[in-house]
Amino acid sequence: MAPHATGSPVMAPSSPPESPITVLASSRAVIGGSLTSATIVISASTGKITSIFHSILPESEFPPGTPYTDYSPHVLLPGLVDAHVHLNEPGRTEWEGFWTGTRAAAFGGVTTVVDMPLNAIPPTTTVAGLKEKVAAAQGKCWVDVGFYGGIIPGNASELRGLVREGVRGFKGFLIESGVDEFPAVSADDIRKAMAELASEPTTLMFHAEMIPPISASVGDDVQASLPPMAPSGPLSHYKTFLDSRPPSFETYAIAEILSLAHLAPELDLHIVHLSAVEAIPMLREARSKGIKVTAETCFHYLALAAESVEEGDTRHKCCPPIREESNRVGLWNELQRKDDSVIKTVVSDHSPCTPNLKLLPQGLPGSVSSADTADTDGDFFAAWGGISSVGLGLSILWTEGQTRGVTVEDVVKWCCKNTAAQVGLQGRKGDLGVGYDGDIAVFDTEGEFVVQHSSMLFRNKCSPYENKTLKGIVKETWVRGKKVFSREDGFVEKTGPKGTLLLEPRKAKAVRKS
């Protein structure tokens, strides 16, 4: 009380204490890989799931004031783990950044992204480079973020240090990457990387394209080649681009990788963004011989086909390329195999750039063409290669799966459970179970939306999915028990981004018994 004051002090009204738990329920939830009714209890202090009931418990079963929502009939999914995203910060933040890229992820129910080691400057090929990237990410991530390291010529001595600093795996290119600071590796570079990583708890991943010694094409260099390797048609025709990167590029590269696998028999190998179905038999044979190799494919290879790409629509350029409809069907058939499919995961490979680098002709959505670029507008060889789709993948996959019998359990297996295991986050991410992070996507399986600028939250709104109607809407996204996004109210701006950086070193795998 103030001096000489009389009477009782006036106390400010106190806010009710924060509930120690949050409860989410639904008549449909994917728990341990199976669809069931569920009530999920999440600790407010740890963000971990503390208990799950395989029925809908009424709100009255919990203490008064407990945050409780029954989302029936929407599905509660584990938050997606997109294990292949290029966030590009620092150095090329105008292409994408942690703030925009992770908001886009949260929009689509992705609660964990793993950032690729290239396109940022510096790339994540040294411990110092990783620390620069981590510093750039601080306070900007709306979802949890992990990091890959890169293998390039001459950095073998950095690899073990990167493992200790917590990278989730390593990626190398067997063909030029498109950026000078991330050159392709030779077989000798791969040998050195395998020697360093042979006993480490990590995954060695490859962009598996390689120009065969005898080829009718030389990749992007075809635009300046003379016969017999000259382009097969105009550079604005998608078929010309497709002809320049045939399936043999992928099969030759994969054969090279498999030929070296014996050097590190316990090291997990992984083929990123598999495009060509011709590579599937050789991967299956390798697995049958005990080689620890898996593959991923991407939403765009499952949703788009070469025959539908219009002249000059460079939004569709990526490497490896989007192939023919028959190839698309083959990828789906392999993905849906009931036995041991070689394709374990589906990811976005979100690889954005500024719209001017796409060289889109005037009139196409996302075009910023000018007199300076008129000579190269629509040139599939000169345009930057990459598909922007982070945060759209769940709806793309669900839309394409409607005629193929795809279930929400399938989606969880391909985009949550298996992607989490690929990057060493099993037991924490990718499932809904006691002890897991409370990462949840509330998914309306019947809703539809048209992809417009408002639903492309990545920095540059240039994507082949623009104006497409997709089925399946993420109503809310929860990260470690906190709601970060809702389709109705947007982002929880008051609390700001609460994503964490996943930098704890991967744990060594249990020794296999013979």
Short mmCIF file of C-alpha atoms in Angstrom, two decimals:
data_model
loop_
_atom_site.label_atom_id
_atom_site.label_comp_id
_atom_site.label_asym_id
_atom_site.label_seq_id
_atom_site.Cartn_x
_atom_site.Cartn_y
_atom_site.Cartn_z
CA MET A 1 0.00 0.00 0.00
CA ALA A 2 1.09 3.56 -0.60
CA PRO A 3 2.04 5.63 2.47
CA HIS A 4 -0.98 6.93 4.41
CA ALA A 5 -3.40 4.94 2.22
CA THR A 6 -6.45 3.50 3.94
CA GLY A 7 -8.61 0.52 3.19
CA SER A 8 -7.78 -2.78 1.50
CA PRO A 9 -5.44 -2.87 -1.52
CA VAL A 10 -7.06 -3.34 -4.89
CA MET A 11 -5.63 -6.52 -6.42
CA ALA A 12 -5.31 -6.89 -10.18
CA PRO A 13 -7.41 -9.75 -11.52
CA SER A 14 -5.26 -12.81 -11.91
CA SER A 15 -5.32 -14.87 -15.07
CA PRO A 16 -6.16 -18.54 -14.63
CA PRO A 17 -3.12 -20.78 -14.39
CA GLU A 18 -2.06 -22.44 -17.63
CA SER A 19 -3.39 -25.95 -17.97
CA PRO A 20 -0.66 -28.59 -17.70
CA ILE A 21 -2.15 -30.50 -20.62
CA THR A 22 -3.84 -29.97 -23.99
CA VAL A 23 -6.31 -32.52 -25.36
CA LEU A 24 -7.12 -33.21 -29.02
CA ALA A 25 -9.67 -35.82 -30.03
CA SER A 26 -11.29 -37.18 -33.18
CA SER A 27 -13.28 -40.09 -34.47
CA ARG A 28 -10.41 -40.55 -36.97
CA ALA A 29 -6.74 -40.44 -36.09
CA VAL A 30 -3.71 -42.33 -37.40
CA ILE A 31 -2.14 -43.83 -34.30
CA GLY A 32 0.78 -46.21 -34.69
CA GLY A 33 0.02 -46.40 -38.40
CA SER A 34 -3.65 -47.40 -37.99
CA LEU A 35 -6.84 -45.37 -38.32
CA THR A 36 -8.82 -45.28 -35.08
CA SER A 37 -10.80 -43.05 -32.77
CA ALA A 38 -8.48 -41.30 -30.36
CA THR A 39 -8.05 -38.81 -27.57
CA ILE A 40 -4.50 -37.43 -27.41
CA VAL A 41 -3.11 -35.78 -24.27
CA ILE A 42 -0.08 -33.51 -24.69
CA SER A 43 2.04 -32.04 -21.91
CA ALA A 44 2.11 -28.24 -22.01
CA SER A 45 5.58 -28.16 -20.47
CA THR A 46 7.37 -30.73 -22.64
CA GLY A 47 5.25 -30.74 -25.81
CA LYS A 48 5.28 -34.55 -25.66
CA ILE A 49 2.30 -36.87 -25.97
CA THR A 50 1.71 -38.30 -22.50
CA SER A 51 -1.25 -40.58 -23.16
CA ILE A 52 -3.54 -41.77 -25.94
CA PHE A 53 -6.99 -43.29 -25.55
CA HIS A 54 -8.47 -45.25 -28.45
CA SER A 55 -11.86 -43.60 -28.08
CA ILE A 56 -13.22 -40.09 -27.77
CA LEU A 57 -13.23 -39.12 -24.12
CA PRO A 58 -15.62 -36.26 -23.30
CA GLU A 59 -14.28 -32.93 -22.13
CA SER A 60 -15.77 -33.62 -18.70
CA GLU A 61 -13.14 -36.34 -18.17
CA PHE A 62 -10.46 -33.66 -17.84
CA PRO A 63 -9.91 -30.92 -15.23
CA PRO A 64 -11.86 -27.68 -15.74
CA GLY A 65 -9.99 -25.26 -17.97
CA THR A 66 -8.18 -27.94 -19.94
CA PRO A 67 -7.88 -26.89 -23.63
CA TYR A 68 -9.95 -29.55 -25.40
CA THR A 69 -11.09 -29.89 -29.02
CA ASP A 70 -12.95 -32.70 -30.73
CA TYR A 71 -12.06 -32.42 -34.42
CA SER A 72 -14.40 -35.15 -35.70
CA PRO A 73 -14.78 -36.03 -38.53
CA HIS A 74 -11.42 -34.56 -39.55
CA VAL A 75 -8.35 -36.77 -39.30
CA LEU A 76 -5.54 -36.24 -36.80
CA LEU A 77 -2.30 -37.06 -38.60
CA PRO A 78 1.26 -36.98 -37.34
CA GLY A 79 2.86 -33.80 -38.60
CA LEU A 80 4.57 -34.45 -41.92
CA VAL A 81 8.36 -34.69 -42.06
CA ASP A 82 9.48 -33.19 -45.37
CA ALA A 83 12.99 -34.59 -45.65
CA HIS A 84 13.99 -32.64 -48.76
CA VAL A 85 13.62 -28.85 -48.71
CA HIS A 86 15.90 -26.07 -49.96
CA LEU A 87 15.55 -23.03 -47.69
CA ASN A 88 18.57 -21.23 -49.22
CA GLU A 89 19.32 -18.92 -46.28
CA PRO A 90 21.82 -17.29 -45.88
CA GLY A 91 23.17 -16.12 -49.19
CA ARG A 92 20.15 -16.65 -51.41
CA THR A 93 17.42 -15.59 -49.01
CA GLU A 94 15.67 -13.80 -51.87
CA TRP A 95 14.99 -17.28 -53.26
CA GLU A 96 13.63 -18.63 -49.97
CA GLY A 97 14.25 -18.23 -46.25
CA PHE A 98 13.55 -19.86 -42.92
CA TRP A 99 10.63 -17.55 -42.08
CA THR A 100 8.75 -17.95 -45.37
CA GLY A 101 9.70 -21.57 -46.04
CA THR A 102 8.63 -22.83 -42.62
CA ARG A 103 5.37 -20.87 -42.71
CA ALA A 104 4.61 -22.51 -46.04
CA ALA A 105 5.39 -25.87 -44.48
CA ALA A 106 3.06 -25.26 -41.53
CA PHE A 107 0.25 -24.27 -43.90
CA GLY A 108 0.34 -27.82 -45.27
CA GLY A 109 0.65 -29.78 -42.02
CA VAL A 110 4.44 -30.18 -42.27
CA THR A 111 5.90 -29.88 -38.77
CA THR A 112 9.50 -30.83 -39.56
CA VAL A 113 11.62 -29.91 -42.57
CA VAL A 114 15.18 -30.98 -43.28
CA ASP A 115 17.17 -28.36 -45.14
CA MET A 116 19.41 -29.34 -48.04
CA PRO A 117 23.07 -28.30 -47.92
CA LEU A 118 23.22 -26.37 -51.18
CA ASN A 119 21.87 -23.13 -52.62
CA ALA A 120 22.69 -21.25 -49.45
CA ILE A 121 25.97 -19.33 -49.36
CA PRO A 122 27.99 -20.75 -47.75
CA PRO A 123 26.76 -24.30 -48.35
CA THR A 124 26.66 -26.74 -45.45
CA THR A 125 29.87 -28.49 -46.43
CA THR A 126 31.90 -27.44 -43.38
CA VAL A 127 31.21 -27.09 -39.68
CA ALA A 128 31.70 -23.34 -40.08
CA GLY A 129 29.12 -23.29 -42.88
CA LEU A 130 26.62 -25.17 -40.72
CA LYS A 131 27.11 -22.69 -37.88
CA GLU A 132 26.41 -19.79 -40.23
CA LYS A 133 23.20 -21.45 -41.34
CA VAL A 134 22.14 -22.18 -37.75
CA ALA A 135 22.76 -18.56 -36.81
CA ALA A 136 20.64 -17.40 -39.75
CA ALA A 137 17.77 -19.67 -38.68
CA GLN A 138 17.53 -18.50 -35.08
CA GLY A 139 14.07 -17.16 -34.20
CA LYS A 140 12.69 -17.56 -37.74
CA CYS A 141 11.33 -21.11 -37.85
CA TRP A 142 7.62 -21.85 -37.53
CA VAL A 143 8.23 -25.60 -37.58
CA ASP A 144 11.15 -27.74 -36.44
CA VAL A 145 14.14 -27.74 -38.79
CA GLY A 146 16.96 -30.23 -39.30
CA PHE A 147 19.98 -29.88 -41.56
CA TYR A 148 21.90 -32.02 -44.02
CA GLY A 149 25.59 -31.74 -44.73
CA GLY A 150 27.05 -31.86 -48.20
CA ILE A 151 29.82 -33.88 -49.80
CA ILE A 152 31.92 -32.06 -52.38
CA PRO A 153 35.46 -32.58 -53.66
CA GLY A 154 37.96 -31.95 -50.88
CA ASN A 155 35.72 -31.80 -47.80
CA ALA A 156 36.02 -35.38 -46.51
CA SER A 157 37.83 -34.16 -43.38
CA GLU A 158 34.77 -32.08 -42.41
CA LEU A 159 32.24 -34.91 -42.48
CA ARG A 160 32.71 -36.43 -39.03
CA GLY A 161 32.65 -32.98 -37.48
CA LEU A 162 29.32 -32.32 -39.19
CA VAL A 163 27.97 -35.59 -37.77
CA ARG A 164 28.96 -34.43 -34.28
CA GLU A 165 27.26 -31.09 -34.87
CA GLY A 166 23.97 -32.86 -35.63
CA VAL A 167 23.44 -32.99 -39.39
CA ARG A 168 20.78 -35.58 -40.31
CA GLY A 169 22.65 -36.97 -43.35
CA PHE A 170 24.79 -35.98 -46.33
CA LYS A 171 24.06 -35.24 -49.97
CA GLY A 172 26.29 -35.23 -53.01
CA PHE A 173 25.77 -34.67 -56.74
CA LEU A 174 27.12 -36.93 -59.46
CA ILE A 175 26.30 -34.23 -62.02
CA GLU A 176 26.78 -30.49 -61.84
CA SER A 177 24.40 -29.00 -59.28
CA GLY A 178 23.82 -25.67 -60.99
CA VAL A 179 25.64 -23.63 -58.33
CA ASP A 180 29.41 -23.14 -58.35
CA GLU A 181 29.89 -23.59 -54.61
CA PHE A 182 28.53 -27.16 -54.67
CA PRO A 183 30.45 -29.08 -57.37
CA ALA A 184 29.82 -32.69 -58.35
CA VAL A 185 31.75 -35.54 -56.77
CA SER A 186 33.78 -38.22 -58.51
CA ALA A 187 33.99 -41.88 -57.59
CA ASP A 188 37.16 -41.07 -55.66
CA ASP A 189 35.35 -38.40 -53.65
CA ILE A 190 32.61 -40.92 -52.83
CA ARG A 191 35.21 -43.44 -51.67
CA LYS A 192 36.71 -40.87 -49.32
CA ALA A 193 33.27 -39.93 -47.96
CA MET A 194 32.38 -43.57 -47.39
CA ALA A 195 35.65 -44.14 -45.56
CA GLU A 196 34.89 -41.25 -43.22
CA LEU A 197 31.22 -42.17 -42.66
CA ALA A 198 31.35 -45.99 -42.76
CA SER A 199 30.70 -46.41 -39.04
CA GLU A 200 28.78 -43.20 -38.40
CA PRO A 201 25.05 -43.05 -37.60
CA THR A 202 24.07 -41.20 -40.76
CA THR A 203 22.72 -41.53 -44.31
CA LEU A 204 24.67 -40.84 -47.50
CA MET A 205 22.37 -39.50 -50.21
CA PHE A 206 22.91 -38.83 -53.87
CA HIS A 207 21.45 -36.76 -56.65
CA ALA A 208 21.76 -39.68 -59.03
CA GLU A 209 22.28 -38.30 -62.51
CA MET A 210 25.45 -38.88 -64.47
CA ILE A 211 26.25 -38.51 -68.15
CA PRO A 212 27.14 -41.94 -69.57
CA PRO A 213 30.41 -42.12 -71.52
CA ILE A 214 28.49 -42.71 -74.75
CA SER A 215 25.34 -40.65 -74.92
CA ALA A 216 23.11 -38.89 -77.41
CA SER A 217 22.84 -36.04 -74.95
CA VAL A 218 25.05 -33.94 -72.70
CA GLY A 219 22.41 -32.59 -70.35
CA ASP A 220 22.10 -28.82 -70.21
CA ASP A 221 25.10 -28.46 -72.50
CA VAL A 222 22.94 -29.81 -75.32
CA GLN A 223 21.85 -26.27 -76.14
CA ALA A 224 25.35 -25.49 -77.43
CA SER A 225 26.20 -28.86 -78.92
CA LEU A 226 26.74 -29.85 -82.50
CA PRO A 227 25.42 -33.08 -84.09
CA PRO A 228 25.01 -35.82 -83.08
CA MET A 229 24.40 -34.37 -79.61
CA ALA A 230 22.48 -31.31 -80.78
CA PRO A 231 19.08 -30.59 -79.20
CA SER A 232 16.26 -32.72 -80.56
CA GLY A 233 14.01 -29.72 -81.07
CA PRO A 234 13.32 -26.11 -80.00
CA LEU A 235 14.64 -25.23 -76.54
CA SER A 236 11.17 -24.04 -75.49
CA HIS A 237 9.69 -27.51 -76.08
CA TYR A 238 9.60 -29.65 -72.98
CA LYS A 239 10.32 -32.79 -74.99
CA THR A 240 13.65 -31.30 -76.05
CA PHE A 241 14.61 -30.88 -72.42
CA LEU A 242 13.33 -34.35 -71.53
CA ASP A 243 15.37 -35.89 -74.37
CA SER A 244 18.48 -34.21 -73.00
CA ARG A 245 18.24 -36.00 -69.62
CA PRO A 246 17.18 -39.57 -70.47
CA PRO A 247 16.63 -42.34 -67.90
CA SER A 248 20.17 -43.59 -68.61
CA PHE A 249 21.48 -40.59 -66.68
CA GLU A 250 19.83 -41.98 -63.55
CA THR A 251 20.59 -45.66 -64.10
CA TYR A 252 24.26 -44.96 -64.87
CA ALA A 253 24.65 -42.88 -61.71
CA ILE A 254 22.90 -45.45 -59.53
CA ALA A 255 25.09 -48.22 -60.97
CA GLU A 256 28.15 -46.16 -59.98
CA ILE A 257 26.86 -45.71 -56.42
CA LEU A 258 25.98 -49.38 -56.01
CA SER A 259 29.41 -50.40 -57.28
CA LEU A 260 30.95 -48.56 -54.31
CA ALA A 261 28.49 -49.72 -51.65
CA HIS A 262 30.76 -52.57 -50.50
CA LEU A 263 33.20 -49.99 -49.13
CA ALA A 264 30.77 -49.12 -46.33
CA PRO A 265 28.34 -52.04 -45.97
CA GLU A 266 26.69 -50.68 -42.79
CA LEU A 267 26.18 -47.16 -44.15
CA ASP A 268 22.64 -46.30 -45.22
CA LEU A 269 22.53 -45.10 -48.84
CA HIS A 270 19.65 -43.14 -50.30
CA ILE A 271 18.70 -41.94 -53.79
CA VAL A 272 17.00 -38.57 -53.68
CA HIS A 273 14.16 -37.60 -56.04
CA LEU A 274 14.05 -40.82 -58.07
CA SER A 275 12.39 -40.10 -61.39
CA ALA A 276 13.11 -42.93 -63.85
CA VAL A 277 11.32 -46.25 -63.34
CA GLU A 278 14.17 -47.94 -65.23
CA ALA A 279 16.25 -47.64 -62.05
CA ILE A 280 13.82 -49.61 -59.88
CA PRO A 281 14.91 -53.17 -60.84
CA MET A 282 18.57 -52.44 -60.13
CA LEU A 283 17.70 -50.97 -56.73
CA ARG A 284 15.53 -53.98 -55.90
CA GLU A 285 18.33 -56.35 -56.89
CA ALA A 286 20.80 -54.43 -54.74
CA ARG A 287 18.49 -54.62 -51.73
CA SER A 288 18.07 -58.35 -52.26
CA LYS A 289 21.85 -58.66 -51.98
CA GLY A 290 21.87 -56.84 -48.65
CA ILE A 291 22.91 -53.40 -49.86
CA LYS A 292 21.31 -50.82 -47.59
CA VAL A 293 19.85 -48.51 -50.20
CA THR A 294 16.47 -46.78 -50.40
CA ALA A 295 14.92 -44.14 -52.64
CA GLU A 296 12.49 -41.28 -52.43
CA THR A 297 10.29 -39.78 -55.07
CA CYS A 298 8.58 -36.39 -55.18
CA PHE A 299 5.06 -35.06 -55.32
CA HIS A 300 5.69 -33.63 -58.79
CA TYR A 301 6.79 -36.97 -60.27
CA LEU A 302 3.55 -38.52 -58.97
CA ALA A 303 1.28 -35.65 -60.04
CA LEU A 304 2.67 -34.23 -63.29
CA ALA A 305 3.45 -35.73 -66.69
CA ALA A 306 5.64 -34.59 -69.58
CA GLU A 307 2.83 -34.77 -72.11
CA SER A 308 0.91 -32.04 -70.26
CA VAL A 309 3.70 -29.46 -70.07
CA GLU A 310 2.94 -26.55 -72.38
CA GLU A 311 5.55 -24.86 -74.55
CA GLY A 312 7.77 -22.57 -72.52
CA ASP A 313 6.20 -23.40 -69.15
CA THR A 314 9.49 -23.58 -67.29
CA ARG A 315 7.73 -23.83 -63.94
CA HIS A 316 7.93 -27.57 -64.69
CA LYS A 317 11.71 -27.68 -65.10
CA CYS A 318 13.50 -29.82 -62.53
CA CYS A 319 16.31 -32.34 -62.55
CA PRO A 320 15.83 -35.23 -62.95
CA PRO A 321 12.96 -34.21 -65.20
CA ILE A 322 9.26 -34.90 -64.96
CA ARG A 323 8.84 -37.88 -67.28
CA GLU A 324 6.01 -39.37 -69.34
CA GLU A 325 2.65 -40.51 -68.05
CA SER A 326 3.66 -44.16 -68.32
CA ASN A 327 6.63 -43.42 -66.04
CA ARG A 328 4.35 -41.68 -63.56
CA VAL A 329 2.14 -44.78 -63.42
CA GLY A 330 5.23 -46.93 -62.87
CA LEU A 331 6.33 -44.82 -59.90
CA TRP A 332 2.87 -45.15 -58.35
CA ASN A 333 2.91 -48.91 -58.90
CA GLU A 334 6.26 -49.24 -57.13
CA LEU A 335 5.26 -46.92 -54.29
CA GLN A 336 2.12 -48.98 -53.64
CA ARG A 337 3.80 -52.39 -53.69
CA LYS A 338 2.62 -54.46 -50.75
CA ASP A 339 6.03 -56.10 -50.39
CA ASP A 340 9.38 -54.33 -50.18
CA SER A 341 9.06 -51.21 -52.35
CA VAL A 342 12.39 -49.52 -53.04
CA ILE A 343 10.61 -46.13 -52.82
CA LYS A 344 10.15 -45.55 -49.13
CA THR A 345 9.38 -41.84 -48.94
CA VAL A 346 7.67 -38.98 -50.77
CA VAL A 347 9.05 -35.47 -50.36
CA SER A 348 8.67 -32.04 -51.93
CA ASP A 349 12.23 -31.23 -53.09
CA HIS A 350 11.07 -27.63 -52.73
CA SER A 351 13.75 -25.89 -54.80
CA PRO A 352 12.66 -22.29 -55.40
CA CYS A 353 14.26 -19.32 -57.07
CA THR A 354 13.30 -15.77 -57.90
CA PRO A 355 10.71 -15.67 -60.71
CA ASN A 356 13.05 -13.97 -63.17
CA LEU A 357 15.32 -17.04 -63.12
CA LYS A 358 12.44 -19.20 -64.36
CA LEU A 359 12.34 -17.21 -67.63
CA LEU A 360 8.60 -17.69 -68.02
CA PRO A 361 7.04 -16.20 -71.16
CA GLN A 362 4.57 -13.37 -70.68
CA GLY A 363 1.07 -14.54 -69.92
CA LEU A 364 1.99 -17.51 -67.73
CA PRO A 365 1.36 -17.17 -63.98
CA GLY A 366 4.52 -16.01 -62.24
CA SER A 367 6.01 -14.41 -65.34
CA VAL A 368 8.23 -11.36 -64.81
CA SER A 369 9.71 -11.37 -68.30
CA SER A 370 11.26 -8.22 -69.66
CA ALA A 371 13.11 -7.02 -72.74
CA ASP A 372 16.35 -8.16 -71.10
CA THR A 373 15.22 -11.79 -71.04
CA ALA A 374 13.09 -11.91 -74.18
CA ASP A 375 15.64 -14.01 -76.06
CA THR A 376 15.56 -16.76 -73.43
CA ASP A 377 11.92 -16.66 -72.27
CA GLY A 378 10.57 -20.20 -72.18
CA ASP A 379 14.03 -21.76 -72.61
CA PHE A 380 14.01 -24.97 -70.55
CA PHE A 381 17.81 -25.15 -70.66
CA ALA A 382 18.56 -21.61 -69.48
CA ALA A 383 15.85 -21.53 -66.77
CA TRP A 384 16.58 -22.50 -63.17
CA GLY A 385 15.44 -26.04 -62.38
CA GLY A 386 13.27 -26.63 -59.34
CA ILE A 387 9.65 -27.10 -58.30
CA SER A 388 8.10 -24.97 -55.56
CA SER A 389 5.62 -26.97 -53.50
CA VAL A 390 6.48 -27.04 -49.78
CA GLY A 391 3.22 -27.09 -47.84
CA LEU A 392 1.17 -28.33 -50.80
CA GLY A 393 2.43 -31.92 -50.82
CA LEU A 394 -0.17 -33.52 -48.56
CA SER A 395 -3.00 -32.17 -50.69
CA ILE A 396 -1.20 -33.05 -53.95
CA LEU A 397 -0.66 -36.62 -52.80
CA TRP A 398 -4.21 -36.98 -51.50
CA THR A 399 -5.66 -35.58 -54.73
CA GLU A 400 -3.65 -37.91 -56.94
CA GLY A 401 -4.34 -40.85 -54.67
CA GLN A 402 -8.12 -40.61 -54.88
CA THR A 403 -8.32 -42.97 -57.88
CA ARG A 404 -5.55 -45.25 -56.62
CA GLY A 405 -6.94 -46.37 -53.29
CA VAL A 406 -4.46 -44.31 -51.26
CA THR A 407 -5.37 -44.18 -47.57
CA VAL A 408 -4.37 -41.74 -44.86
CA GLU A 409 -2.32 -44.59 -43.38
CA ASP A 410 -0.37 -44.75 -46.66
CA VAL A 411 0.32 -41.02 -46.52
CA VAL A 412 1.57 -41.30 -42.95
CA LYS A 413 3.89 -44.15 -43.90
CA TRP A 414 5.41 -42.31 -46.88
CA CYS A 415 5.51 -38.74 -45.54
CA CYS A 416 5.77 -39.11 -41.76
CA LYS A 417 7.01 -42.43 -40.40
CA ASN A 418 9.53 -43.33 -43.12
CA THR A 419 10.84 -39.81 -43.63
CA ALA A 420 11.41 -39.49 -39.87
CA ALA A 421 13.32 -42.78 -39.84
CA GLN A 422 15.40 -41.72 -42.85
CA VAL A 423 16.80 -38.77 -40.90
CA GLY A 424 17.12 -40.49 -37.52
CA LEU A 425 14.05 -38.95 -35.87
CA GLN A 426 12.10 -42.16 -35.31
CA GLY A 427 10.70 -42.34 -31.80
CA ARG A 428 10.25 -38.57 -31.76
CA LYS A 429 8.69 -37.55 -35.08
CA GLY A 430 6.53 -39.20 -37.72
CA ASP A 431 3.96 -40.95 -35.53
CA LEU A 432 1.41 -40.30 -32.81
CA GLY A 433 2.41 -42.26 -29.74
CA VAL A 434 3.29 -41.77 -26.10
CA GLY A 435 6.66 -40.05 -25.84
CA TYR A 436 6.50 -38.54 -29.34
CA ASP A 437 6.44 -34.80 -29.96
CA GLY A 438 2.90 -33.46 -30.12
CA ASP A 439 3.18 -32.64 -33.84
CA ILE A 440 -0.28 -32.93 -35.37
CA ALA A 441 -1.97 -31.98 -38.63
CA VAL A 442 -5.77 -31.71 -38.56
CA PHE A 443 -6.75 -32.87 -42.05
CA ASP A 444 -10.10 -32.39 -43.78
CA THR A 445 -10.08 -35.21 -46.33
CA GLU A 446 -13.17 -33.89 -48.15
CA GLY A 447 -12.34 -30.19 -48.48
CA GLU A 448 -11.03 -28.69 -51.72
CA PHE A 449 -9.17 -25.51 -52.59
CA VAL A 450 -7.69 -23.81 -55.63
CA VAL A 451 -3.97 -23.10 -55.38
CA GLN A 452 -3.62 -19.33 -55.50
CA HIS A 453 -1.12 -16.82 -54.12
CA SER A 454 -2.88 -17.04 -50.74
CA SER A 455 -2.12 -20.76 -50.55
CA MET A 456 1.49 -20.51 -51.73
CA LEU A 457 3.25 -19.12 -48.68
CA PHE A 458 6.76 -19.76 -49.94
CA ARG A 459 8.60 -16.55 -50.81
CA ASN A 460 8.25 -16.61 -54.60
CA LYS A 461 4.81 -17.49 -55.94
CA CYS A 462 5.92 -19.43 -58.99
CA SER A 463 4.71 -23.02 -59.11
CA PRO A 464 3.19 -25.43 -61.64
CA TYR A 465 0.39 -26.09 -59.15
CA GLU A 466 -1.02 -22.58 -59.38
CA ASN A 467 -4.73 -22.61 -60.36
CA LYS A 468 -4.99 -26.37 -59.81
CA THR A 469 -7.80 -27.66 -57.60
CA LEU A 470 -6.55 -29.89 -54.80
CA LYS A 471 -8.49 -32.11 -52.46
CA GLY A 472 -7.66 -32.23 -48.77
CA ILE A 473 -7.25 -29.19 -46.53
CA VAL A 474 -5.07 -28.84 -43.45
CA LYS A 475 -7.32 -27.15 -40.91
CA GLU A 476 -4.73 -26.75 -38.15
CA THR A 477 -1.06 -27.48 -37.53
CA TRP A 478 0.36 -28.18 -34.07
CA VAL A 479 4.08 -28.29 -33.26
CA ARG A 480 5.07 -29.87 -29.95
CA GLY A 481 1.64 -29.29 -28.49
CA LYS A 482 1.27 -25.67 -29.61
CA LYS A 483 -1.05 -24.59 -32.38
CA VAL A 484 0.97 -22.58 -34.89
CA PHE A 485 -1.50 -22.31 -37.76
CA SER A 486 -5.20 -22.64 -38.50
CA ARG A 487 -6.87 -22.31 -41.88
CA GLU A 488 -9.52 -20.09 -40.31
CA ASP A 489 -7.37 -17.73 -38.23
CA GLY A 490 -3.94 -17.96 -39.83
CA PHE A 491 -0.74 -18.01 -37.80
CA VAL A 492 -0.46 -17.53 -34.07
CA GLU A 493 1.47 -14.31 -34.53
CA LYS A 494 1.35 -13.28 -30.87
CA THR A 495 3.72 -16.02 -29.79
CA GLY A 496 5.80 -15.88 -32.96
CA PRO A 497 7.73 -18.77 -34.50
CA LYS A 498 8.44 -21.52 -31.98
CA GLY A 499 10.17 -24.09 -34.18
CA THR A 500 13.34 -25.63 -32.81
CA LEU A 501 16.55 -26.54 -34.62
CA LEU A 502 17.16 -30.30 -34.51
CA LEU A 503 20.88 -30.36 -33.82
CA GLU A 504 21.30 -33.26 -31.45
CA PRO A 505 23.63 -35.84 -33.05
CA ARG A 506 21.96 -38.93 -34.46
CA LYS A 507 22.20 -41.98 -32.24
CA ALA A 508 24.18 -45.02 -33.29
CA LYS A 509 22.02 -47.85 -34.54
CA ALA A 510 21.81 -51.06 -32.56
CA VAL A 511 24.33 -53.64 -33.72
CA ARG A 512 22.62 -56.24 -35.85
CA LYS A 513 22.91 -59.85 -34.68
CA SER A 514 24.10 -62.35 -37.24
#
